[in-house]
Tab-separated table of C-alpha atoms and ligand atoms in Angstrom:
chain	number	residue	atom	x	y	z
A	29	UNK	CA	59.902	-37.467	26.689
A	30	UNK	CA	61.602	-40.493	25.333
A	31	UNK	CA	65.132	-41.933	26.242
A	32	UNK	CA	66.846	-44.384	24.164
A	33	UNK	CA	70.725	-45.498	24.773
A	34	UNK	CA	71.691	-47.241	21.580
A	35	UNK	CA	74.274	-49.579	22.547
A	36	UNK	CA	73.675	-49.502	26.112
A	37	UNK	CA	72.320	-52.341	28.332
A	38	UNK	CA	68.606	-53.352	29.505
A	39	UNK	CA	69.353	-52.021	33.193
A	40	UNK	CA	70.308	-47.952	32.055
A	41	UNK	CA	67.247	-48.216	29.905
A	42	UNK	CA	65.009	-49.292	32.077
A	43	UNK	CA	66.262	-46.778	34.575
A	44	UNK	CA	65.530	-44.321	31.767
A	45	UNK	CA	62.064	-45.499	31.407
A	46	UNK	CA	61.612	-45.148	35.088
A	47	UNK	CA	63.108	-41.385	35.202
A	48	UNK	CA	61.487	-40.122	32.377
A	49	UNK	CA	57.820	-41.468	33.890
A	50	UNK	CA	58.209	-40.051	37.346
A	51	UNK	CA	59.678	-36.313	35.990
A	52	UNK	CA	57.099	-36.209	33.736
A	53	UNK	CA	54.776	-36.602	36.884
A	54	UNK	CA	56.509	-34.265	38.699
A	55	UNK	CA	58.273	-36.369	41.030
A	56	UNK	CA	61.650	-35.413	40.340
A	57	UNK	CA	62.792	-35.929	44.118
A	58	UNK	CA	60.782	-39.117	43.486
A	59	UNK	CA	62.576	-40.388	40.368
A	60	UNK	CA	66.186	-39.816	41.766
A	61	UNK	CA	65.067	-41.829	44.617
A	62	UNK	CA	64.769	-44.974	42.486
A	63	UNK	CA	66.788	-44.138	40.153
A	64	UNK	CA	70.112	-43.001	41.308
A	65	UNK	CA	70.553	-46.262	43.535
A	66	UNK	CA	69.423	-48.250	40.436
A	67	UNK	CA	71.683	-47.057	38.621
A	68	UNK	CA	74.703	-47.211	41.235
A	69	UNK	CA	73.872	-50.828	41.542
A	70	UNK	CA	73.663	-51.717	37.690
A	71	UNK	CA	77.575	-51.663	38.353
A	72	UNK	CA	77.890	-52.158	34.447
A	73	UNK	CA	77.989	-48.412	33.969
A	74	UNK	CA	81.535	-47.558	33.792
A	75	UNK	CA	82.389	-44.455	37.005
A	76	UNK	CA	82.322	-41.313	34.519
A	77	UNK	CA	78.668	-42.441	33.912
A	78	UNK	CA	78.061	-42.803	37.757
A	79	UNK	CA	79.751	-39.585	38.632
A	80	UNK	CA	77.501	-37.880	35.801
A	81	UNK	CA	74.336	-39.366	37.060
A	82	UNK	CA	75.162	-38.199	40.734
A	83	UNK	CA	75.775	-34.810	40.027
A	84	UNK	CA	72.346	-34.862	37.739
A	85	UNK	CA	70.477	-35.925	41.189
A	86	UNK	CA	72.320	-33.340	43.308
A	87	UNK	CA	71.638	-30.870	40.514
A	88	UNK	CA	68.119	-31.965	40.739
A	89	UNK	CA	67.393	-31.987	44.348
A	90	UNK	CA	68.785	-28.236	44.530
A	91	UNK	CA	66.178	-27.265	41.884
A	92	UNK	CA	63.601	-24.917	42.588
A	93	UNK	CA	60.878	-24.317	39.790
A	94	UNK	CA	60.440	-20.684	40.899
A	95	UNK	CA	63.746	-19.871	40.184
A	96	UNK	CA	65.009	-18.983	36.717
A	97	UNK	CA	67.808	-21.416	36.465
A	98	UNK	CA	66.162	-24.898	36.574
A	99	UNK	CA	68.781	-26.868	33.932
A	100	UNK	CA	71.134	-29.590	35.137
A	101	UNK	CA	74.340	-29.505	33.175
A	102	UNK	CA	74.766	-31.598	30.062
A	103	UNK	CA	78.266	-32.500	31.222
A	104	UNK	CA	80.593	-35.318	30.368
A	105	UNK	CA	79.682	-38.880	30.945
A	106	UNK	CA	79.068	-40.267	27.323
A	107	UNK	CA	76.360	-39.595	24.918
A	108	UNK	CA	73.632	-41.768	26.760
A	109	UNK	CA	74.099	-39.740	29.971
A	110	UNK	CA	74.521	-36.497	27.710
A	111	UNK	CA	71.012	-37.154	26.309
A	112	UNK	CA	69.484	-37.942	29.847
A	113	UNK	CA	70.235	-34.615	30.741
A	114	UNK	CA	68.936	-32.900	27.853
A	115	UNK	CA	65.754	-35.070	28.343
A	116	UNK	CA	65.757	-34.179	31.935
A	117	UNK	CA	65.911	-30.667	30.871
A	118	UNK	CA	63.744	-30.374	28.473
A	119	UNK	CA	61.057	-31.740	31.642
A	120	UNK	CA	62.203	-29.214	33.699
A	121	UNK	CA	61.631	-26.665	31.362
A	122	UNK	CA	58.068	-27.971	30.369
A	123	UNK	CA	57.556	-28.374	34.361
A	124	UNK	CA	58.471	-24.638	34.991
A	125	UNK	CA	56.063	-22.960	32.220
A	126	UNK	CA	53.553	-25.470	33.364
A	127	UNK	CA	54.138	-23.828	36.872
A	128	UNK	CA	54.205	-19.973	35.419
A	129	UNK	CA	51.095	-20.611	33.733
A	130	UNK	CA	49.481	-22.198	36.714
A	131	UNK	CA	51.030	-18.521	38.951
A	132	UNK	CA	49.368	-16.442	36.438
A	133	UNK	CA	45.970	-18.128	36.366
A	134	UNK	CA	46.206	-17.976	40.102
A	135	UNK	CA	47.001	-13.857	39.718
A	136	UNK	CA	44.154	-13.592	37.643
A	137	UNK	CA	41.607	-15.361	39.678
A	138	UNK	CA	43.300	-13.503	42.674
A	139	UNK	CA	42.439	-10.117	40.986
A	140	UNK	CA	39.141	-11.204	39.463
A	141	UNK	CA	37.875	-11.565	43.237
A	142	UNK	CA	39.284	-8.419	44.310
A	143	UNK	CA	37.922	-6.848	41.196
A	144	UNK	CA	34.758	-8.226	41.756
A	145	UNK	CA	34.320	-7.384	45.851
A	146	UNK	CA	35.436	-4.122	45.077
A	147	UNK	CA	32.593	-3.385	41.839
A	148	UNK	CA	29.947	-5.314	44.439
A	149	UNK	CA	31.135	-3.332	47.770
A	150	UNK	CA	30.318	0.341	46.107
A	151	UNK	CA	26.869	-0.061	45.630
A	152	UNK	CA	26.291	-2.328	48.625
A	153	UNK	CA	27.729	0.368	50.908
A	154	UNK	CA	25.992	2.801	49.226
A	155	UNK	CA	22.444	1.121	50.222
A	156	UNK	CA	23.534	0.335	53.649
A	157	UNK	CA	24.344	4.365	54.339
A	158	UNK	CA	20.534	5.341	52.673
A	159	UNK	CA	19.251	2.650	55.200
A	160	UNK	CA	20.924	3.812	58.145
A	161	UNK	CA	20.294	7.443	56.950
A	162	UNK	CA	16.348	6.560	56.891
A	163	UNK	CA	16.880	4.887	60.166
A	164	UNK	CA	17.982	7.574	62.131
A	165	UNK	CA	15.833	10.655	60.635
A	166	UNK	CA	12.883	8.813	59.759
A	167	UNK	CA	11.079	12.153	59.591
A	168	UNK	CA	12.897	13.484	56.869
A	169	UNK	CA	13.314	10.702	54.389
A	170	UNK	CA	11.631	11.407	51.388
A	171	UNK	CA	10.353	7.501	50.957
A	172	UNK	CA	9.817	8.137	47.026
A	173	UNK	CA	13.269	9.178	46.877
A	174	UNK	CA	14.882	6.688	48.828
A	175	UNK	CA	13.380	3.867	47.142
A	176	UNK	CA	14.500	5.168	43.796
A	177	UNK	CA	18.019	5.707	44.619
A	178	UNK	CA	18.070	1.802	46.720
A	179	UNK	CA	16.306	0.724	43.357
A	180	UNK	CA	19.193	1.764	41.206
A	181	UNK	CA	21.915	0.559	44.252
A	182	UNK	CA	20.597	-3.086	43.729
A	183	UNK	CA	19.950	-2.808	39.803
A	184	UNK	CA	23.377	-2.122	39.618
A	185	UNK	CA	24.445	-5.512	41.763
A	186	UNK	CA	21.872	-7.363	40.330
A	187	UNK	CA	23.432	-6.352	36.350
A	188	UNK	CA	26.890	-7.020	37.683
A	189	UNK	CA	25.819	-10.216	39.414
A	190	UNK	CA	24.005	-11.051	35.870
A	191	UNK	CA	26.827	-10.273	33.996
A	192	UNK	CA	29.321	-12.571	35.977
A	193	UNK	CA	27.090	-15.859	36.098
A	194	UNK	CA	26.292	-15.440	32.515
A	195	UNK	CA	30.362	-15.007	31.849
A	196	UNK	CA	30.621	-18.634	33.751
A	197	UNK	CA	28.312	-19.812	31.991
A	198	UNK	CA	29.422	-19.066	28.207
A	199	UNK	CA	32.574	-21.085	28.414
A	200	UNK	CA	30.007	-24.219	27.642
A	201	UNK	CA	28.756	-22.579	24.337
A	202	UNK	CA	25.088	-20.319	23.081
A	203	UNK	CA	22.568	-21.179	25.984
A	204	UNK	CA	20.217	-22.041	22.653
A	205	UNK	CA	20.717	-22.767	19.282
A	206	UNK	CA	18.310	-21.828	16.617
A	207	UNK	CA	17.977	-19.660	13.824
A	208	UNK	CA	18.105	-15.695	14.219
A	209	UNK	CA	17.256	-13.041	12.130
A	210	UNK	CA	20.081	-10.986	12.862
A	211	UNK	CA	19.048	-7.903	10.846
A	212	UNK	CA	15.686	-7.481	12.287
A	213	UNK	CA	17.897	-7.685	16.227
A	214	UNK	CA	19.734	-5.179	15.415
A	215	UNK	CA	16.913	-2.844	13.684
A	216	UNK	CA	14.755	-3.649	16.639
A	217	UNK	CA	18.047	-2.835	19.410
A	218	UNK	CA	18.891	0.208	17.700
A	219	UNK	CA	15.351	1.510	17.563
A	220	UNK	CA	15.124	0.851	21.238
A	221	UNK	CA	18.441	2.429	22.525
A	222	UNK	CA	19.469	5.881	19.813
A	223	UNK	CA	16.816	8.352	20.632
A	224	UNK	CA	18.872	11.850	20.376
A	225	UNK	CA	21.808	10.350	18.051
A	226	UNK	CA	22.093	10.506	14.270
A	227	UNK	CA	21.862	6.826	13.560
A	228	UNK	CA	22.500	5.342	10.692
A	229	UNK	CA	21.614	1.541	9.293
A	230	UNK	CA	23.434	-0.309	6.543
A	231	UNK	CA	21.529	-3.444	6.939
A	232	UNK	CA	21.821	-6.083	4.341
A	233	UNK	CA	18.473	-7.674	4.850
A	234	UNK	CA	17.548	-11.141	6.565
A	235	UNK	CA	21.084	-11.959	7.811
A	236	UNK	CA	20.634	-15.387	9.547
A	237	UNK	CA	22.764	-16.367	12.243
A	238	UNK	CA	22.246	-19.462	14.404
A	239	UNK	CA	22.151	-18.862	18.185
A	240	UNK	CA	20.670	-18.053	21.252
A	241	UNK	CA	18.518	-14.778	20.648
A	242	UNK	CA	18.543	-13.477	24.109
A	243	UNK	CA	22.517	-13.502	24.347
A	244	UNK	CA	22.902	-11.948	20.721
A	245	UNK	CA	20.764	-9.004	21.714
A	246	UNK	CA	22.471	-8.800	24.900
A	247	UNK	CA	25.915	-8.608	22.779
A	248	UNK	CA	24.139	-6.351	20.795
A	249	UNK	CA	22.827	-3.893	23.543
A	250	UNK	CA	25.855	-3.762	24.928
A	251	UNK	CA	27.986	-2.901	22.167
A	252	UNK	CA	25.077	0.195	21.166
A	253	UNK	CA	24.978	0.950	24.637
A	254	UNK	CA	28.727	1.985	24.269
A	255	UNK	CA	28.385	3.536	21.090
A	256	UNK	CA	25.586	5.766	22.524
A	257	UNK	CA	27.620	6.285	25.738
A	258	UNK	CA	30.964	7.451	23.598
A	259	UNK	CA	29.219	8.747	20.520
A	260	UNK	CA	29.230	12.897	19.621
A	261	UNK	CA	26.441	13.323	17.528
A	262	UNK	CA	26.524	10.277	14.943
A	263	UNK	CA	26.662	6.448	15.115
A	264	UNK	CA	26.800	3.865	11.724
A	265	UNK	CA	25.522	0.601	12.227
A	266	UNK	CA	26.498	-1.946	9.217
A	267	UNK	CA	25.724	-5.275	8.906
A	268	UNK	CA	26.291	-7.157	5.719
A	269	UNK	CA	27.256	-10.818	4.249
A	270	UNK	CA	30.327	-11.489	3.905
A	271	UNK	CA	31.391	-15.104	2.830
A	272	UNK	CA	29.893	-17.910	5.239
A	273	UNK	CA	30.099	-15.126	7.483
A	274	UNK	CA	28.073	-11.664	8.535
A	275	UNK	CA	29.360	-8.813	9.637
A	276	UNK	CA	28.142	-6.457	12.102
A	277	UNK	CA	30.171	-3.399	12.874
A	278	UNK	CA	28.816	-0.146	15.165
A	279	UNK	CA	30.978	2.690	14.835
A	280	UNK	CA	31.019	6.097	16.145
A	281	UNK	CA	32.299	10.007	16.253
A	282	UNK	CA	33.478	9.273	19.928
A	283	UNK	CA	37.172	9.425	21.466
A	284	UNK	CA	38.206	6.117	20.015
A	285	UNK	CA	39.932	3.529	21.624
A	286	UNK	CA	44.203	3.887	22.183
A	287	UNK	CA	45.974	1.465	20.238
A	288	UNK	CA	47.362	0.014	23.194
A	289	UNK	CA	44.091	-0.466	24.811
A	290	UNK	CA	42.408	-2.189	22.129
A	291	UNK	CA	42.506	-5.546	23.504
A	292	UNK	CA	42.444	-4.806	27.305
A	293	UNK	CA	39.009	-3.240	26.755
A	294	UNK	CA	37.825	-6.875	26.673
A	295	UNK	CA	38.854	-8.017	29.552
A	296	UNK	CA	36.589	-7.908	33.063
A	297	UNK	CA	36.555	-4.810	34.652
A	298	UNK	CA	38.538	-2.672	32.434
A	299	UNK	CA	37.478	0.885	32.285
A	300	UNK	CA	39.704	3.563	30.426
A	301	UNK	CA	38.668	6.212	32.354
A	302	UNK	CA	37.047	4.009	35.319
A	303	UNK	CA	35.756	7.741	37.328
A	304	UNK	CA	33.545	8.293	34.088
A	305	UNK	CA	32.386	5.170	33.535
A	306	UNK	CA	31.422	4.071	36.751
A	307	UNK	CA	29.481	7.399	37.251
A	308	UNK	CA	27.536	6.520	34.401
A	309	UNK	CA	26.887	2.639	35.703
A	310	UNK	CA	29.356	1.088	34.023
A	311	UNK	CA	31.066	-1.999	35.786
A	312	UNK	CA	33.309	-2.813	33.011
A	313	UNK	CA	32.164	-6.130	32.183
A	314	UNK	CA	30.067	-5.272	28.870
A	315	UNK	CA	32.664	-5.607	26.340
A	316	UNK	CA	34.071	-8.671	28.268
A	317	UNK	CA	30.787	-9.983	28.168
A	318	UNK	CA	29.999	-9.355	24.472
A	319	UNK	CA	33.192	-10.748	23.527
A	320	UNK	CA	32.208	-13.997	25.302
A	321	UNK	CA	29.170	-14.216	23.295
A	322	UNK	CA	31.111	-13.835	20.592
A	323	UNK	CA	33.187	-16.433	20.854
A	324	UNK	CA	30.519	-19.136	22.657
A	325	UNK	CA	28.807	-18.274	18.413
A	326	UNK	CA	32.019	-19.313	17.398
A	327	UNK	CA	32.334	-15.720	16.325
A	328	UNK	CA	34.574	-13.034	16.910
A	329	UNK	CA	34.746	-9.270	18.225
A	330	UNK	CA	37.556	-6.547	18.013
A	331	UNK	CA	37.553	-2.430	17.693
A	332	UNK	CA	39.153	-0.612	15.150
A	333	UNK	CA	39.075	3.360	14.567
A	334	UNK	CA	36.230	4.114	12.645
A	335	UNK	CA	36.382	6.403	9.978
A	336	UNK	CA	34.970	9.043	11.886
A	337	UNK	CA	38.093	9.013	13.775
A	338	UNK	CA	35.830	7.290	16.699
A	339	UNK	CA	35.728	3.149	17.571
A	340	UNK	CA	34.393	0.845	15.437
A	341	UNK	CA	33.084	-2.788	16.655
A	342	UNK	CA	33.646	-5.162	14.011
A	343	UNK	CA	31.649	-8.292	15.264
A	344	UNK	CA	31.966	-11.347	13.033
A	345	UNK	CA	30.007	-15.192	12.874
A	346	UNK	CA	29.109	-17.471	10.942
A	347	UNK	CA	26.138	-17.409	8.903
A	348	UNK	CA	23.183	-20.015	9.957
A	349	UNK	CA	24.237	-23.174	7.925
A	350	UNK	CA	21.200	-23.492	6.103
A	351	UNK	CA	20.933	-19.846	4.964
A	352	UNK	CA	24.685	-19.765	3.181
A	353	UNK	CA	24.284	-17.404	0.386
B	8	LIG	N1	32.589	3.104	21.688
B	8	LIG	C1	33.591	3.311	22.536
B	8	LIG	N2	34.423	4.379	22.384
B	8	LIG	C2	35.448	4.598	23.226
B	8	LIG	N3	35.742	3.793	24.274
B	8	LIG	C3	34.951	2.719	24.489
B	8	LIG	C4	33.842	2.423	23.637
B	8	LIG	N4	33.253	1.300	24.083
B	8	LIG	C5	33.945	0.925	25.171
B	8	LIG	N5	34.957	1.777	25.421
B	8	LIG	C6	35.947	1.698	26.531
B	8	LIG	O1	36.026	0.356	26.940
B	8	LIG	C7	35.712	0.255	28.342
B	8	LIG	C8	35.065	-1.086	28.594
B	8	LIG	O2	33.777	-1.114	27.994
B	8	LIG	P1	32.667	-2.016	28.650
B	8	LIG	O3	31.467	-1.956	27.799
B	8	LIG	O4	33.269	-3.349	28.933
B	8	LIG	O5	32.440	-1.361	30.077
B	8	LIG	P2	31.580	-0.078	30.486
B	8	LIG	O6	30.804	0.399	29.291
B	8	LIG	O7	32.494	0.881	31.148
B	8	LIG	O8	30.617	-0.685	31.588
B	8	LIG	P3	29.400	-1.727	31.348
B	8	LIG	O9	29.373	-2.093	29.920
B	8	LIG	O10	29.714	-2.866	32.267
B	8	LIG	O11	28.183	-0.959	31.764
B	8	LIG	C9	34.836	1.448	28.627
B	8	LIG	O12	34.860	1.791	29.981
B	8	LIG	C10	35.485	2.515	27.735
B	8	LIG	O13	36.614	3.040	28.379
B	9	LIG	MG1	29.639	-0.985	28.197
């Protein structure tokens, strides 16, 4: 924020200076302090000026950033005291979305925890009643079966555990960078996961991407492992050149994904129809998780309707740079 007065004299600019430093810190109570007596004492001012500044500082000290009106009035007291409060304003204003933004990143964190204690607590509960089950009719636990069932209890923490450090960890890029055969990940992935679906592969072949393997298969397991979750009967897997860029994109027969939803389904924890999913293991976080992989390969991931009326992934990033076609 800058404040000049053209024709005014050394002490109302330097008050300016002052005023504009210590709002822009956030010290608004601060600034007034300073500069209100400052500029009662410059004496130079003529009284409209005076008056104009004293009902900016009352203005001020009533201001509250959570409420919606946080503007001093531009009133009368010349041009230079005019332009103060516009300047003054415009801090305010940049002070209050600085504040909203700062609420909502606090609502999010606020409901990532609960989201997250709540995903943990199900399966955690869930081994604590087998245990105390066991423990009290010890003669009629069937040990194979209760290890089985506490195996899947903590696989299921464990993944969601997984999926959370590696989502902290993506924000500082690929955990490795070399060269990957894209085409052969996905051939090998979708051998691995489609038993029992009509698959089919449009594979342009050697499609080299640079990365870390491990996370691009896990992007790629997880967006199959939806497919084959949502899928009818048949699944298309393309994956083809396109520019400096490839292009993977899994699409299925399935339910598709609402207009409306098509971005939320990226974000942690989001489960259209959270009974079915989380009966079938899901947490929520694979999509979130892919998208972050994504983007850490300076890539990018959406869904569109596929032409089977289902969802299509359309997963894009850049070809390795020495492999450019
Ligand atoms: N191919 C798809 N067709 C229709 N809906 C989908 C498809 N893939 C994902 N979704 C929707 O997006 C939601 C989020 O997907 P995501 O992969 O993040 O979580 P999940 O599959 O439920 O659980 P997780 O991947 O953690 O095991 C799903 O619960 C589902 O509602
Ligand atoms: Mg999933």
């Amino acid at each position: 924020m800058t404040a000049t007065f053209r024709g005014g004299n050394g002490h109302v600019r330097a008050l300016a200076g002052c005023l504009c430093r210590r709002i822009r810190a956030g010290r608004v109570a601060d600034a007034l302090l300073i500069g209100v007596p400052a500029a009662l004492n410059a004496g130079r001012a003529g009284d409209r000026s005076l008056r104009a500044v004293a009902s900016i500082r009352l203005e001020l000290d009533a201001i509250n950033l959570k409420e919606a009106n946080t503007r001093v009035a531009e009133t009368d007291g010349g041009e230079e005291i005019a332009r103060l409060a516009r300047a003054v304003n415009r801090t305010l204003e940049r002070l209050r979305e600085a504040d909203d933004r700062a609420e909502r990143a606090r609502e999010r964190q606020r409901q990532f925890a609960a989201d997250a204690s709540h995903e943990l607590c199900t399966p955690i509960a869930a081994l604590r009643m087998r245990l105390e089950e066991a423990q009290l009719h010890p003669g009629e636990t069937d040990l194979d079966d209760l290890l089985g069932h506490m195996l899947r209890d903590l696989d299921r923490v464990q993944g969601i555990v997984t999926d959370l450090l590696l989502l902290t960890r993506l924000g500082a890029g690929p955990g490795r960078a070399e060269r990957v055969n894209l085409t052969a990940l996905v051939r090998a992935e979708a051998a691995r996961q489609m038993d029992g679906h009509d698959v089919h592969l449009g594979l342009d072949p050697a499609v080299i991407v640079d990365g870390d393997p491990e996370q691009i298969l896990r992007m790629l397991g997880n967006l199959l492992d939806n497919a084959r979750r949502h899928a009818v009967r048949t699944i298309r897997i393309g994956l083809r050149r396109a520019g400096d860029g490839a292009e993977l994109t899994v699409a299925d027969d399935g339910e598709g994904v609402p207009l409306a939803d098509r971005e939320r389904i990226f974000y942690r924890f989001v489960r259209l129809d959270a009974a079915r999913s989380r009966a079938r293991g899901g947490a929520g976080l694979g999509l979130a998780v892919a998208r972050g992989i994504a983007s850490a390969h300076h890539g990018s991931l959406h869904v569109e309707e596929s032409v089977c009326g289902g969802a299509c992934f359309v997963l894009r990033m850049p070809l390795s740079s020495d492999r450019r076609a």
